[in-house]
Coordinates of C-alpha atoms (C1' of nucleotides) in Angstrom, one line a residue:
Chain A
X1 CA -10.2 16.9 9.6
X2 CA -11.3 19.9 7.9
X3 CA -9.0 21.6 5.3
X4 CA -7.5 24.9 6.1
X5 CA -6.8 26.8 2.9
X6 CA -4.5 28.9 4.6
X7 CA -1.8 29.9 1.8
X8 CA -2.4 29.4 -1.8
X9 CA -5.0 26.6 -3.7
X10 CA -2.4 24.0 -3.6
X11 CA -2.3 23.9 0.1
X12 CA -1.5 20.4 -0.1
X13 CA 1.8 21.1 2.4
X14 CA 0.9 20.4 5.9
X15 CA 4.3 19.1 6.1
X16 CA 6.8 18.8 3.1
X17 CA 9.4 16.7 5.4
X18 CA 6.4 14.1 5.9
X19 CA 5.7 14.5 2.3
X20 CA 9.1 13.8 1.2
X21 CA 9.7 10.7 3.4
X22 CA 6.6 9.1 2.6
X23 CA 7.0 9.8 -1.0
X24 CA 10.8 8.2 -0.9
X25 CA 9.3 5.5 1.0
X26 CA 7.0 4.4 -1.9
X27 CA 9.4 4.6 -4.5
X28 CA 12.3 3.0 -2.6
X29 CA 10.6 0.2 -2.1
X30 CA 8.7 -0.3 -5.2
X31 CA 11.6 0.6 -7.5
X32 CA 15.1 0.5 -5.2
X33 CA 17.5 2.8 -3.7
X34 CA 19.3 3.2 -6.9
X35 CA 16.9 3.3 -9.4
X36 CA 15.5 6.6 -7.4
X37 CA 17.0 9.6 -7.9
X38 CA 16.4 12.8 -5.7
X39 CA 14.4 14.9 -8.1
X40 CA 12.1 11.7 -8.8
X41 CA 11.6 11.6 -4.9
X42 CA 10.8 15.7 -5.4
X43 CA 8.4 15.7 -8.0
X44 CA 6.4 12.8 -6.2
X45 CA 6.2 14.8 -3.2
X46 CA 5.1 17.8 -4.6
X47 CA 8.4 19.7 -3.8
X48 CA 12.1 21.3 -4.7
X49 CA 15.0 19.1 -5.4
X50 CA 17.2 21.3 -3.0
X51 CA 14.1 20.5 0.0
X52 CA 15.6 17.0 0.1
X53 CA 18.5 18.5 0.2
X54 CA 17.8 21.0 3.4
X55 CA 15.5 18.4 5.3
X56 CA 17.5 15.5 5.4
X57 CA 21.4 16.6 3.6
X58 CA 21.6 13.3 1.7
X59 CA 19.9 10.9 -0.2
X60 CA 21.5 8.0 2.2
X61 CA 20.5 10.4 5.3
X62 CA 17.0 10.3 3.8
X63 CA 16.9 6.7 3.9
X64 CA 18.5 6.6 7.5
X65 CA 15.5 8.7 8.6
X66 CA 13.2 6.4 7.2
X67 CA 14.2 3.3 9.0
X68 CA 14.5 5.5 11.9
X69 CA 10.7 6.2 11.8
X70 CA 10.0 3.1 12.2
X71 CA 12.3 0.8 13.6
X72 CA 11.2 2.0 16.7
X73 CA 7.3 1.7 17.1
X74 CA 7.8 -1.4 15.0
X75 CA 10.0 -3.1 17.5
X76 CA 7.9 -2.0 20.1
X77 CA 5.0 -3.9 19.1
X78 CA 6.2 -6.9 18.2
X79 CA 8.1 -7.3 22.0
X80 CA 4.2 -6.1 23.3
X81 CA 2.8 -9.0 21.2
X82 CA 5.7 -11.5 22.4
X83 CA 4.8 -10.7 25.4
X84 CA 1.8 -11.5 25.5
X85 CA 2.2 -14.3 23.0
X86 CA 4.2 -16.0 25.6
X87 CA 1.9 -15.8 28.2
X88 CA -0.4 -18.4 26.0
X89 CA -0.6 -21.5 28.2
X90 CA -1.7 -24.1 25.8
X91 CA 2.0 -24.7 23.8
X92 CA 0.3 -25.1 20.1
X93 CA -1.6 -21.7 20.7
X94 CA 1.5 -20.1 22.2
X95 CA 3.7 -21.2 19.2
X96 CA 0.7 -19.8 16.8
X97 CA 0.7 -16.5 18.7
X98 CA 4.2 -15.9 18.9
X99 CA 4.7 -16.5 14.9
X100 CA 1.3 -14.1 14.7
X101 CA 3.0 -11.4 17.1
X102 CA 6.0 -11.7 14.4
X103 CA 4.4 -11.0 11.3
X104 CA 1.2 -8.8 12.2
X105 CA 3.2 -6.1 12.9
X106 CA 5.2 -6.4 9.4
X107 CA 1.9 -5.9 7.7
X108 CA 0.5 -3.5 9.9
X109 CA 1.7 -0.5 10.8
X110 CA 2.5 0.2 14.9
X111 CA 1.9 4.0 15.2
X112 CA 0.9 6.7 13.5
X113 CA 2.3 6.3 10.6
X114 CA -0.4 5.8 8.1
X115 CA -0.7 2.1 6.8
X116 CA 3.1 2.0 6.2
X117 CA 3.8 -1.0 7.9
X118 CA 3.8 -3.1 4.6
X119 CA 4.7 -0.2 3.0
X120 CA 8.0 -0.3 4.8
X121 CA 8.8 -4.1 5.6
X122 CA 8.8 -4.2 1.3
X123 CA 11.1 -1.7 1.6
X124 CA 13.4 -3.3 4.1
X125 CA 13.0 -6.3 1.8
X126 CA 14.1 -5.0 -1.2
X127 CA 17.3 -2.8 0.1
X128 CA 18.2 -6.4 1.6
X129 CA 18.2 -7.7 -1.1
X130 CA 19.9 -5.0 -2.5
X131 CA 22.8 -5.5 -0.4
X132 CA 21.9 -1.7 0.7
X133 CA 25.0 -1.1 3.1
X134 CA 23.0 1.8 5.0
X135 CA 20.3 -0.5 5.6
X136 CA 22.2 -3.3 6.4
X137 CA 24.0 -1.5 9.5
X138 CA 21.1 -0.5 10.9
X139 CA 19.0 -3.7 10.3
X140 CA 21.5 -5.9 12.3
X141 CA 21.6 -3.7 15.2
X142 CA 18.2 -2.8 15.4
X143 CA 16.4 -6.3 14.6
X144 CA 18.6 -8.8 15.4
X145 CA 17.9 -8.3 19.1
X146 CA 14.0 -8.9 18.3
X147 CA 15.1 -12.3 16.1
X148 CA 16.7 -13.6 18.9
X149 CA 14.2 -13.2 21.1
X150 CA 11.5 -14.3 18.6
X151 CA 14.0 -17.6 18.0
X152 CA 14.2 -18.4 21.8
X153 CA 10.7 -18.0 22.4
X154 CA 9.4 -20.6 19.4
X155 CA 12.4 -22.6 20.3
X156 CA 10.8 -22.8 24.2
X157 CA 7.6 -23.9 23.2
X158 CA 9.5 -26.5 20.8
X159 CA 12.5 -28.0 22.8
X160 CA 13.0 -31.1 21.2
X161 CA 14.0 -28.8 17.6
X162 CA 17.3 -27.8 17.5
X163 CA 17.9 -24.0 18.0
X164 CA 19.8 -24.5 14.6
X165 CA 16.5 -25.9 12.4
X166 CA 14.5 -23.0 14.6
X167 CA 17.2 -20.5 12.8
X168 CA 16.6 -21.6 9.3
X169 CA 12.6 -21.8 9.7
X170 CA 12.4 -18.2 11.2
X171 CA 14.6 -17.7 7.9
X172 CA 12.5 -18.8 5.5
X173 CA 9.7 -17.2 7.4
X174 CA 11.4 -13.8 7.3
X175 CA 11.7 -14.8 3.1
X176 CA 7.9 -15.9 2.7
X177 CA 7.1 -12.6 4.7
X178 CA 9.2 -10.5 2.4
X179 CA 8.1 -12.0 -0.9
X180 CA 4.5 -11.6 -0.3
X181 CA 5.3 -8.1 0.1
X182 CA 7.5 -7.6 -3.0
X183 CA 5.4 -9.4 -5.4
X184 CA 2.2 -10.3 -4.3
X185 CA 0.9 -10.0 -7.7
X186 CA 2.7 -13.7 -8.5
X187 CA 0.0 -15.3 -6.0
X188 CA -2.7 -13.7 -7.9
X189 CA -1.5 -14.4 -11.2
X190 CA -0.3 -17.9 -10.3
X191 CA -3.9 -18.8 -8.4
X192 CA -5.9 -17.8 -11.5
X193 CA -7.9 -14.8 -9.3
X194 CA -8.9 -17.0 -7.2
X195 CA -6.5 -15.6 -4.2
X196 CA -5.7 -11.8 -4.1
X197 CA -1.8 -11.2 -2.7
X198 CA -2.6 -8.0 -2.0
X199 CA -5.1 -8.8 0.4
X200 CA -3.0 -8.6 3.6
X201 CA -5.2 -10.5 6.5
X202 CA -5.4 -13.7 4.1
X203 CA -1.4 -13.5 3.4
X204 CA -1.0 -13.2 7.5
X205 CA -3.3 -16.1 7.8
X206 CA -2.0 -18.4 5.0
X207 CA 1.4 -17.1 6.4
X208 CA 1.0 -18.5 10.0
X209 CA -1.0 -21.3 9.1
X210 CA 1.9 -22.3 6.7
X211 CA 4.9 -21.3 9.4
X212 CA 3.3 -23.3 12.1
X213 CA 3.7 -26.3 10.5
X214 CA 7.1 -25.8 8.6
X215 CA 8.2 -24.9 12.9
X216 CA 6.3 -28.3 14.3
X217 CA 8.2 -30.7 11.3
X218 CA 10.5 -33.5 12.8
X219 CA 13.6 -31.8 13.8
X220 CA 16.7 -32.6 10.6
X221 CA 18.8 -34.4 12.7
X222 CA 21.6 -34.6 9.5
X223 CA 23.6 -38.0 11.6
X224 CA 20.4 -40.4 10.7
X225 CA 17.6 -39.6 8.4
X226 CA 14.7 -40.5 9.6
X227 CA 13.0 -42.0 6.5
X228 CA 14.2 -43.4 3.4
X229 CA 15.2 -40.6 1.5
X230 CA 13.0 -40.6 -2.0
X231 CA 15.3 -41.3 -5.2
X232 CA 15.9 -38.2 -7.1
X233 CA 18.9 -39.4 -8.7
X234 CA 19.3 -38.0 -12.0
X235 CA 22.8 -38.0 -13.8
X236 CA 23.2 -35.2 -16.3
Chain B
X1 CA 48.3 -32.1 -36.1
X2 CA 46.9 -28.8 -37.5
X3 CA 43.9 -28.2 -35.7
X4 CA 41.6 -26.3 -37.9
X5 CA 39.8 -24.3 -35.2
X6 CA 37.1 -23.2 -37.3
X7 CA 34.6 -22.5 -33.9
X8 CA 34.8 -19.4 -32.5
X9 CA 36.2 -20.9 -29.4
X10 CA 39.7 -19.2 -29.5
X11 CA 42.3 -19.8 -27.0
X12 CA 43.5 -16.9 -26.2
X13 CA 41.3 -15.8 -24.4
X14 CA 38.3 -17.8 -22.8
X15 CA 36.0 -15.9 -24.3
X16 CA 35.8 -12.3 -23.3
X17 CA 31.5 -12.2 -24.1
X18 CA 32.0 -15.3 -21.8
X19 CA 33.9 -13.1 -18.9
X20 CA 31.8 -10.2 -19.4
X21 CA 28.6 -12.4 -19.0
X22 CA 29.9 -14.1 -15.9
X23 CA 30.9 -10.5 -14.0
X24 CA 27.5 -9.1 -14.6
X25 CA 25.6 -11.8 -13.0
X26 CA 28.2 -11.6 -10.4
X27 CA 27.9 -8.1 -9.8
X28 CA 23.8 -7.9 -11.0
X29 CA 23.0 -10.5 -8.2
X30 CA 25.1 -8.7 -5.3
X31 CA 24.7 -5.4 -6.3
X32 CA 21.7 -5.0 -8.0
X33 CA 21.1 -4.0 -11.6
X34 CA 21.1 0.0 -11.3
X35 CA 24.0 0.1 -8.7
X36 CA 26.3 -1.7 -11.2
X37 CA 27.8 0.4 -14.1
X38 CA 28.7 -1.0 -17.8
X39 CA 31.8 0.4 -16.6
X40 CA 32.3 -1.8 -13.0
X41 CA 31.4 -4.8 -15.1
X42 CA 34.3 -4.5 -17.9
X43 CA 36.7 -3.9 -15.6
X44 CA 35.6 -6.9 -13.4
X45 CA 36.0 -8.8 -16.5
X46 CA 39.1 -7.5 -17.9
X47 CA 37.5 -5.3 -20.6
X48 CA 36.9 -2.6 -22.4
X49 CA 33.7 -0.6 -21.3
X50 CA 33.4 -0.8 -25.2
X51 CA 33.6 -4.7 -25.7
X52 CA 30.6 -5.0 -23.7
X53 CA 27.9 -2.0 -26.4
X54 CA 29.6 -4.9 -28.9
X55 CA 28.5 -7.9 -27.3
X56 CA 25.4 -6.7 -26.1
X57 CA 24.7 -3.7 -27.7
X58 CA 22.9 -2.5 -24.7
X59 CA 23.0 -2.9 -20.6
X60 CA 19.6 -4.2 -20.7
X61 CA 20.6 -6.8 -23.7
X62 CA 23.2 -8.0 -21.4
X63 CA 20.8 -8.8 -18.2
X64 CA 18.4 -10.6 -21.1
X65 CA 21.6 -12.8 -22.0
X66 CA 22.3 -14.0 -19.0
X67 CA 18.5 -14.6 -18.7
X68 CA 18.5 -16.8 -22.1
X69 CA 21.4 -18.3 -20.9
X70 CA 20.1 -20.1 -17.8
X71 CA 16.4 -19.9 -18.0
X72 CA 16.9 -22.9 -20.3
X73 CA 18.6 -25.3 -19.1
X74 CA 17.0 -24.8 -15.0
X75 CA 13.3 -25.6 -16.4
X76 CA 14.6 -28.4 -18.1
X77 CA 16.0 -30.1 -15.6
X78 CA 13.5 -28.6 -12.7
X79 CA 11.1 -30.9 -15.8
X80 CA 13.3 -33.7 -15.3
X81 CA 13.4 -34.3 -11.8
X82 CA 9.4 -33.5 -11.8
X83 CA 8.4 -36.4 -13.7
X84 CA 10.6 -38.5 -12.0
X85 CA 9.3 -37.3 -8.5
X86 CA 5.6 -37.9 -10.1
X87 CA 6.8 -41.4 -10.9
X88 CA 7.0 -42.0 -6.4
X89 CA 4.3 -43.9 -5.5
X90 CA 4.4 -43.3 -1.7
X91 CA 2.5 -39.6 -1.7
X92 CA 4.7 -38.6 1.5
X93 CA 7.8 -39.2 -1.0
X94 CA 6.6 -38.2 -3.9
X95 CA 5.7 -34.4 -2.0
X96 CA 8.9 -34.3 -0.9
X97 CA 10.7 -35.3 -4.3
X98 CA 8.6 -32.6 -5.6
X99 CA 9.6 -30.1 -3.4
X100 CA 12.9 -31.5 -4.1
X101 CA 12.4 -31.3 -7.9
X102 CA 11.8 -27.4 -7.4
X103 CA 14.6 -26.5 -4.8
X104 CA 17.7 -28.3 -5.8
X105 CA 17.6 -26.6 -9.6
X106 CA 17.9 -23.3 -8.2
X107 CA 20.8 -24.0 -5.6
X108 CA 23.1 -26.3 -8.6
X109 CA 23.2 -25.5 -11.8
X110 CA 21.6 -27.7 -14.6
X111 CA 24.2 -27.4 -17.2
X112 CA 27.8 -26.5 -18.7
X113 CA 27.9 -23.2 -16.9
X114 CA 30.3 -23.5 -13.8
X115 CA 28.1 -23.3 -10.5
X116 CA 26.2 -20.8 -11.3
X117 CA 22.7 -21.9 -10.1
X118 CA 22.7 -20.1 -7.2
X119 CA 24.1 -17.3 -8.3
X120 CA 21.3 -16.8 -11.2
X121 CA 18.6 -17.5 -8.5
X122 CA 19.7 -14.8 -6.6
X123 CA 20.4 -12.7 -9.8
X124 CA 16.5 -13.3 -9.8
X125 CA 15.9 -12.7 -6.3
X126 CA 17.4 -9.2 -6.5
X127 CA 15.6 -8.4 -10.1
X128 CA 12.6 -9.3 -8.6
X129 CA 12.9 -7.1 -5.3
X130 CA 13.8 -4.6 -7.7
X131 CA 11.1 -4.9 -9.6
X132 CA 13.2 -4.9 -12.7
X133 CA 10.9 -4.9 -16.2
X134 CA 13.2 -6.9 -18.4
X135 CA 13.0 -9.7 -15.6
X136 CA 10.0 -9.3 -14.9
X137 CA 8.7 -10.1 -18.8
X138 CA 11.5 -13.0 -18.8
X139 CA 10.2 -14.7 -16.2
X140 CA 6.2 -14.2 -16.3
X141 CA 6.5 -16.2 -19.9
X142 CA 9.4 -18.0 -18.8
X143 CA 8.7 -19.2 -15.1
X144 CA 5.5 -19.2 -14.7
X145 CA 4.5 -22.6 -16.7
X146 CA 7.0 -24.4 -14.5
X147 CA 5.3 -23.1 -11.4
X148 CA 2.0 -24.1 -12.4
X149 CA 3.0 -28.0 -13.1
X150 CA 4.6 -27.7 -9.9
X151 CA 1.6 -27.0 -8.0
X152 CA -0.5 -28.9 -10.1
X153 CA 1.9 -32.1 -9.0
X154 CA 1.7 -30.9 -5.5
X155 CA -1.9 -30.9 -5.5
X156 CA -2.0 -33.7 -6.8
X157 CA -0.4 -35.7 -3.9
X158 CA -2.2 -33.5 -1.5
X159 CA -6.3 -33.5 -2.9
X160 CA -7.5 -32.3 0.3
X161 CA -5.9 -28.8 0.4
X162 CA -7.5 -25.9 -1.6
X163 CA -5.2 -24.7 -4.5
X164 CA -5.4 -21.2 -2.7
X165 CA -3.6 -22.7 -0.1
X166 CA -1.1 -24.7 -2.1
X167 CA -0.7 -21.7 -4.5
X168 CA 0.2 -19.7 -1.2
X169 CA 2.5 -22.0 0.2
X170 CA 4.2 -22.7 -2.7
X171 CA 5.1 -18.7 -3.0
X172 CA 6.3 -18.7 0.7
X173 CA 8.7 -21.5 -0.8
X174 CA 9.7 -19.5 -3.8
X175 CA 10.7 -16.1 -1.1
X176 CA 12.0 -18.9 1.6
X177 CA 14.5 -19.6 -1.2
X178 CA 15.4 -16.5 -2.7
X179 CA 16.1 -15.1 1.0
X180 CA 18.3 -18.0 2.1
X181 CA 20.5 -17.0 -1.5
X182 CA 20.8 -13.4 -0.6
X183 CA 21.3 -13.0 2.6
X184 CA 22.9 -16.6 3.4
X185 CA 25.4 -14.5 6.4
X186 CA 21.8 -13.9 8.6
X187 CA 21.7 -17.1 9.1
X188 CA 25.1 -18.0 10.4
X189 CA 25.3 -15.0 12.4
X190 CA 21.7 -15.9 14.3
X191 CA 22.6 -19.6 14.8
X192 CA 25.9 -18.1 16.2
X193 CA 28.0 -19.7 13.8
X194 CA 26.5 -23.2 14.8
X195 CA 24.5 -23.1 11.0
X196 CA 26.4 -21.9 8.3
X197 CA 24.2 -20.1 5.8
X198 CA 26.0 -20.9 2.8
X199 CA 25.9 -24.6 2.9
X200 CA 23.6 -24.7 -0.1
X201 CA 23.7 -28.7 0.8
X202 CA 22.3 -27.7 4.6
X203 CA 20.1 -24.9 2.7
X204 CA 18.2 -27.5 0.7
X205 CA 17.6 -30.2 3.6
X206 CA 16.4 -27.4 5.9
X207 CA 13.9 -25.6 3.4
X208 CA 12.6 -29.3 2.1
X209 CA 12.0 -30.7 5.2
X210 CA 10.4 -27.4 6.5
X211 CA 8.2 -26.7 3.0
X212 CA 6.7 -30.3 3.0
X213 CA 5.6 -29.5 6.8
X214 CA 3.8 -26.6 5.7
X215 CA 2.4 -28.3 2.4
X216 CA 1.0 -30.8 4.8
X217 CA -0.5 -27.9 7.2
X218 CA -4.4 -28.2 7.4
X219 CA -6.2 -26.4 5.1
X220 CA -7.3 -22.8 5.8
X221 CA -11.3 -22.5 5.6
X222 CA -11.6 -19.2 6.0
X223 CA -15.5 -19.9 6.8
X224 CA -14.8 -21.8 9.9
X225 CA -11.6 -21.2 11.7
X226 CA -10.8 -24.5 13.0
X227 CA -9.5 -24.3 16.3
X228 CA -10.2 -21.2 19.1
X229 CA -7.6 -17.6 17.7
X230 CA -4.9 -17.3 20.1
X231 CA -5.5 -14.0 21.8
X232 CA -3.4 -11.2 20.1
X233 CA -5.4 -8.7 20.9
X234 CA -3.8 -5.1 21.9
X235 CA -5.0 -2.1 20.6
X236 CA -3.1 1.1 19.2
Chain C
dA1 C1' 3.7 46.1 10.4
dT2 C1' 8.2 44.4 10.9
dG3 C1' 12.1 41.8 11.8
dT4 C1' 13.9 37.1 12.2
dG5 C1' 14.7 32.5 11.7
dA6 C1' 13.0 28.5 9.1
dT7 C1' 11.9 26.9 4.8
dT8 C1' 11.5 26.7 -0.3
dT9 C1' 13.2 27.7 -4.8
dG10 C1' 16.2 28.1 -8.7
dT11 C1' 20.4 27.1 -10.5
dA12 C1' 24.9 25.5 -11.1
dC13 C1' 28.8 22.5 -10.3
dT14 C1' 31.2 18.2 -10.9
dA15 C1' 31.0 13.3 -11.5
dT16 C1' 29.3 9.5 -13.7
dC17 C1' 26.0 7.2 -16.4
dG18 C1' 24.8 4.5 -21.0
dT19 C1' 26.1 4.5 -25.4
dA20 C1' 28.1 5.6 -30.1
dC21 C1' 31.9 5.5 -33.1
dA22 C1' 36.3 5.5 -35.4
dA23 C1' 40.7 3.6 -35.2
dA24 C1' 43.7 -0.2 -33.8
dA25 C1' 44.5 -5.0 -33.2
dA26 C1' 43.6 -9.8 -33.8
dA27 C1' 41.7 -13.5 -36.2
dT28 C1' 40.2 -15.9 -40.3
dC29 C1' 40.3 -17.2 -45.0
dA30 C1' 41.6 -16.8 -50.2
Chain D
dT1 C1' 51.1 -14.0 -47.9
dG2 C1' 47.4 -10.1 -48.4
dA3 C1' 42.5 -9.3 -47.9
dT4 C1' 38.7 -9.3 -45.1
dT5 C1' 36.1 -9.9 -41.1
dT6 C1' 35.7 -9.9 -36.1
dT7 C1' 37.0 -8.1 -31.9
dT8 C1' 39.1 -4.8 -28.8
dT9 C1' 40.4 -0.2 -27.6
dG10 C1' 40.1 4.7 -26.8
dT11 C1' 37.5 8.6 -26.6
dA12 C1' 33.7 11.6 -26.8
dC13 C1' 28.9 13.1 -26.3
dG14 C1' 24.5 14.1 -24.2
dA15 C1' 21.8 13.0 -20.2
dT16 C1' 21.3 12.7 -15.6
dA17 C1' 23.1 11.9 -11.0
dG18 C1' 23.9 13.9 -6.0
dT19 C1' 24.7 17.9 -3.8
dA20 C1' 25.9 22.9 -2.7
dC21 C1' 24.5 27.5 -2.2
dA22 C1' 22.5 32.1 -2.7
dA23 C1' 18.2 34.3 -3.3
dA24 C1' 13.4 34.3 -2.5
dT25 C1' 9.6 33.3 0.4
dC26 C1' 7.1 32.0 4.4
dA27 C1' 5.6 31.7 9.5
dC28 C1' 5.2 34.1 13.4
dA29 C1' 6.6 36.5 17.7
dT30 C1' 6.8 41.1 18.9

DNA sequence: ATGTGATTTGTACTATCGTACAAAAAATCA
DNA sequence: TGATTTTTTGTACGATAGTACAAATCACAT
């Protein structure tokens, strides 16, 4: 794409409205919705305080707009990716490829939008947990649809789990998923260098690899356990 | 009898630094650190906005306090019930009293403070999506030994799996756990109201029984994928 | 070139933030 | 008790928050 230096030498505005929402994107979801104000959100982007203002009326609207961006495309290609996930004959693969068509798309953007996939699954991460109330309107309405499907699609290819235990796994996997986003420094830091959290094809990898299993464990069937359950007593 | 209370612990009132302490972790771990005022947390607590500069001089001195306050007495039993679960000799068992060992800390609390393990876990959850300095010191010095004799024990019952991988898992774990603490409602309303998210006893059996599943997954050699990639094709 | 609507800028308003500090109240000790 | 220390209260100050709004500027069809 060449550069058109059509108004001044700072012709760094091919859109300020872009510029402002991927700007607020960044620092939302590296630093919160609070600790953000407007004018930090300007300054990133290169603009006026009172653009914000004109683009999007407030800071919550802002935030609307973002999940509106990509709520969509994100959805879109995860139900693509079920799709054909569920068309996997062999029931092992088909589990594989339906926990795959779950995460890949959290780490990889759908559309257009520039690598922001991660970019905006941290973010969703953090105004979760947050307790952001604009986020969490739009979050159950717009992805609780896709869990369910997700959940009765792992929970076909494993009948003999309990659509409860499939709840709490596709929990923990929507947790693993988010922390690797938020700090994925940790892994780095905690493996000595020897991993890199930021790398995002070995977190999907070590992320499926890891959810497979945790879905395929013996279903908690809380009436009898199964095996003799290993002393960890301890009186305080 | 003339008591001669010569403690600070006066009766009148238990302890305002005591209330002020316990409605900031309240309000930190629902709200976040930046959306909760000096001001929201003295009244919470019955007290002047004042009380709180004297206690703890600043806002950031009173998110370090609770910090002192719990990182303490978690590691040291999260210490306890490690060497105890090292003591299993059955490797299954002794993985999953190490898991146990790590989980059950950060649900129940350790010591004298009333039920508050879960509360300061998720106090950490949201400092860490947050990306909050003063945590993130605390914990890096505080934490992170206790993580690495954790996975070293977990190797240790598992010697075939790469410390990448257990290193990995273990951090999936970590976010599996934090999740399940902030937003324990997700999982009630997925499961339909058949799981009830904030059964920290149900919590604990489901995240065990799923993590030592995915402890046990095969290893990931990234040189030879072991079995043929689902196809997940589809291009953008 | 010029007029017109869209956008950007600059500034100002009010509310609330963290914190400081002096006075009041309570607790402790001689 | 009276003296002294600790704690609580009330208030105020400077900084910054979100947002509104008029003026300035730009893009572009005519």
């Amino acid at each position: 794409m060449v550069r058109k230096p059509t108004s001044k030498e700072t012709a760094r505005k091919p859109n300020m409205r872009e510029a402002i929402l991927a700007a607020a994107e960044e620092l939302f979801a590296t630093n919160g919705f609070n600790a953000v104000s407007v004018r930090d959100i300007a300054q990133a982007a290169g603009a006026n305080p009172g653009s914000v203002t004109y683009h999007f009326k407030t800071k919550d609207g802002l935030l609307l707009e973002i999940y509106r961006r990509h709520c969509g495309p994100m959805n879109l290609r995860r139900s693509e990716l079920l799709a054909a996930a569920k068309r996997v004959r062999d029931l092992q693969d088909r589990l594989e490829a339906i926990v795959r068509a779950y995460v890949v798309p959290a780490f990889t953007s759908g559309s257009d939008l520039a690598g922001g996939g991660a970019r905006f699954t941290r973010l969703r991460a953090v105004m979760s947990a947050e307790g952001n109330e604009v986020a969490r309107k739009i979050i159950a309405q717009t992805f609780d649809d896709t869990s369910h499907a997700f959940i009765d699609a792992i929970h076909e290819s494993l009948p003999h789990i309990p659509r409860t235990d499939i709840v709490w796994r596709s929990h923990f996997l929507l947790g693993a998923l988010y922390y690797s986003l938020v700090t994925p420094d940790r892994v780095s830091r905690l493996s000595r260098g020897e991993a890199d959290g930021s790398d995002a094809a070995g977190a999907i990898e070590q992320l499926v690899q890891a959810t497979v299993a945790a879905f395929q464990a013996p279903a908690l069937d809380q009436a009898a356990p199964a095996r003799r359950r290993p002393v960890v007593s301890s009186k305080t």
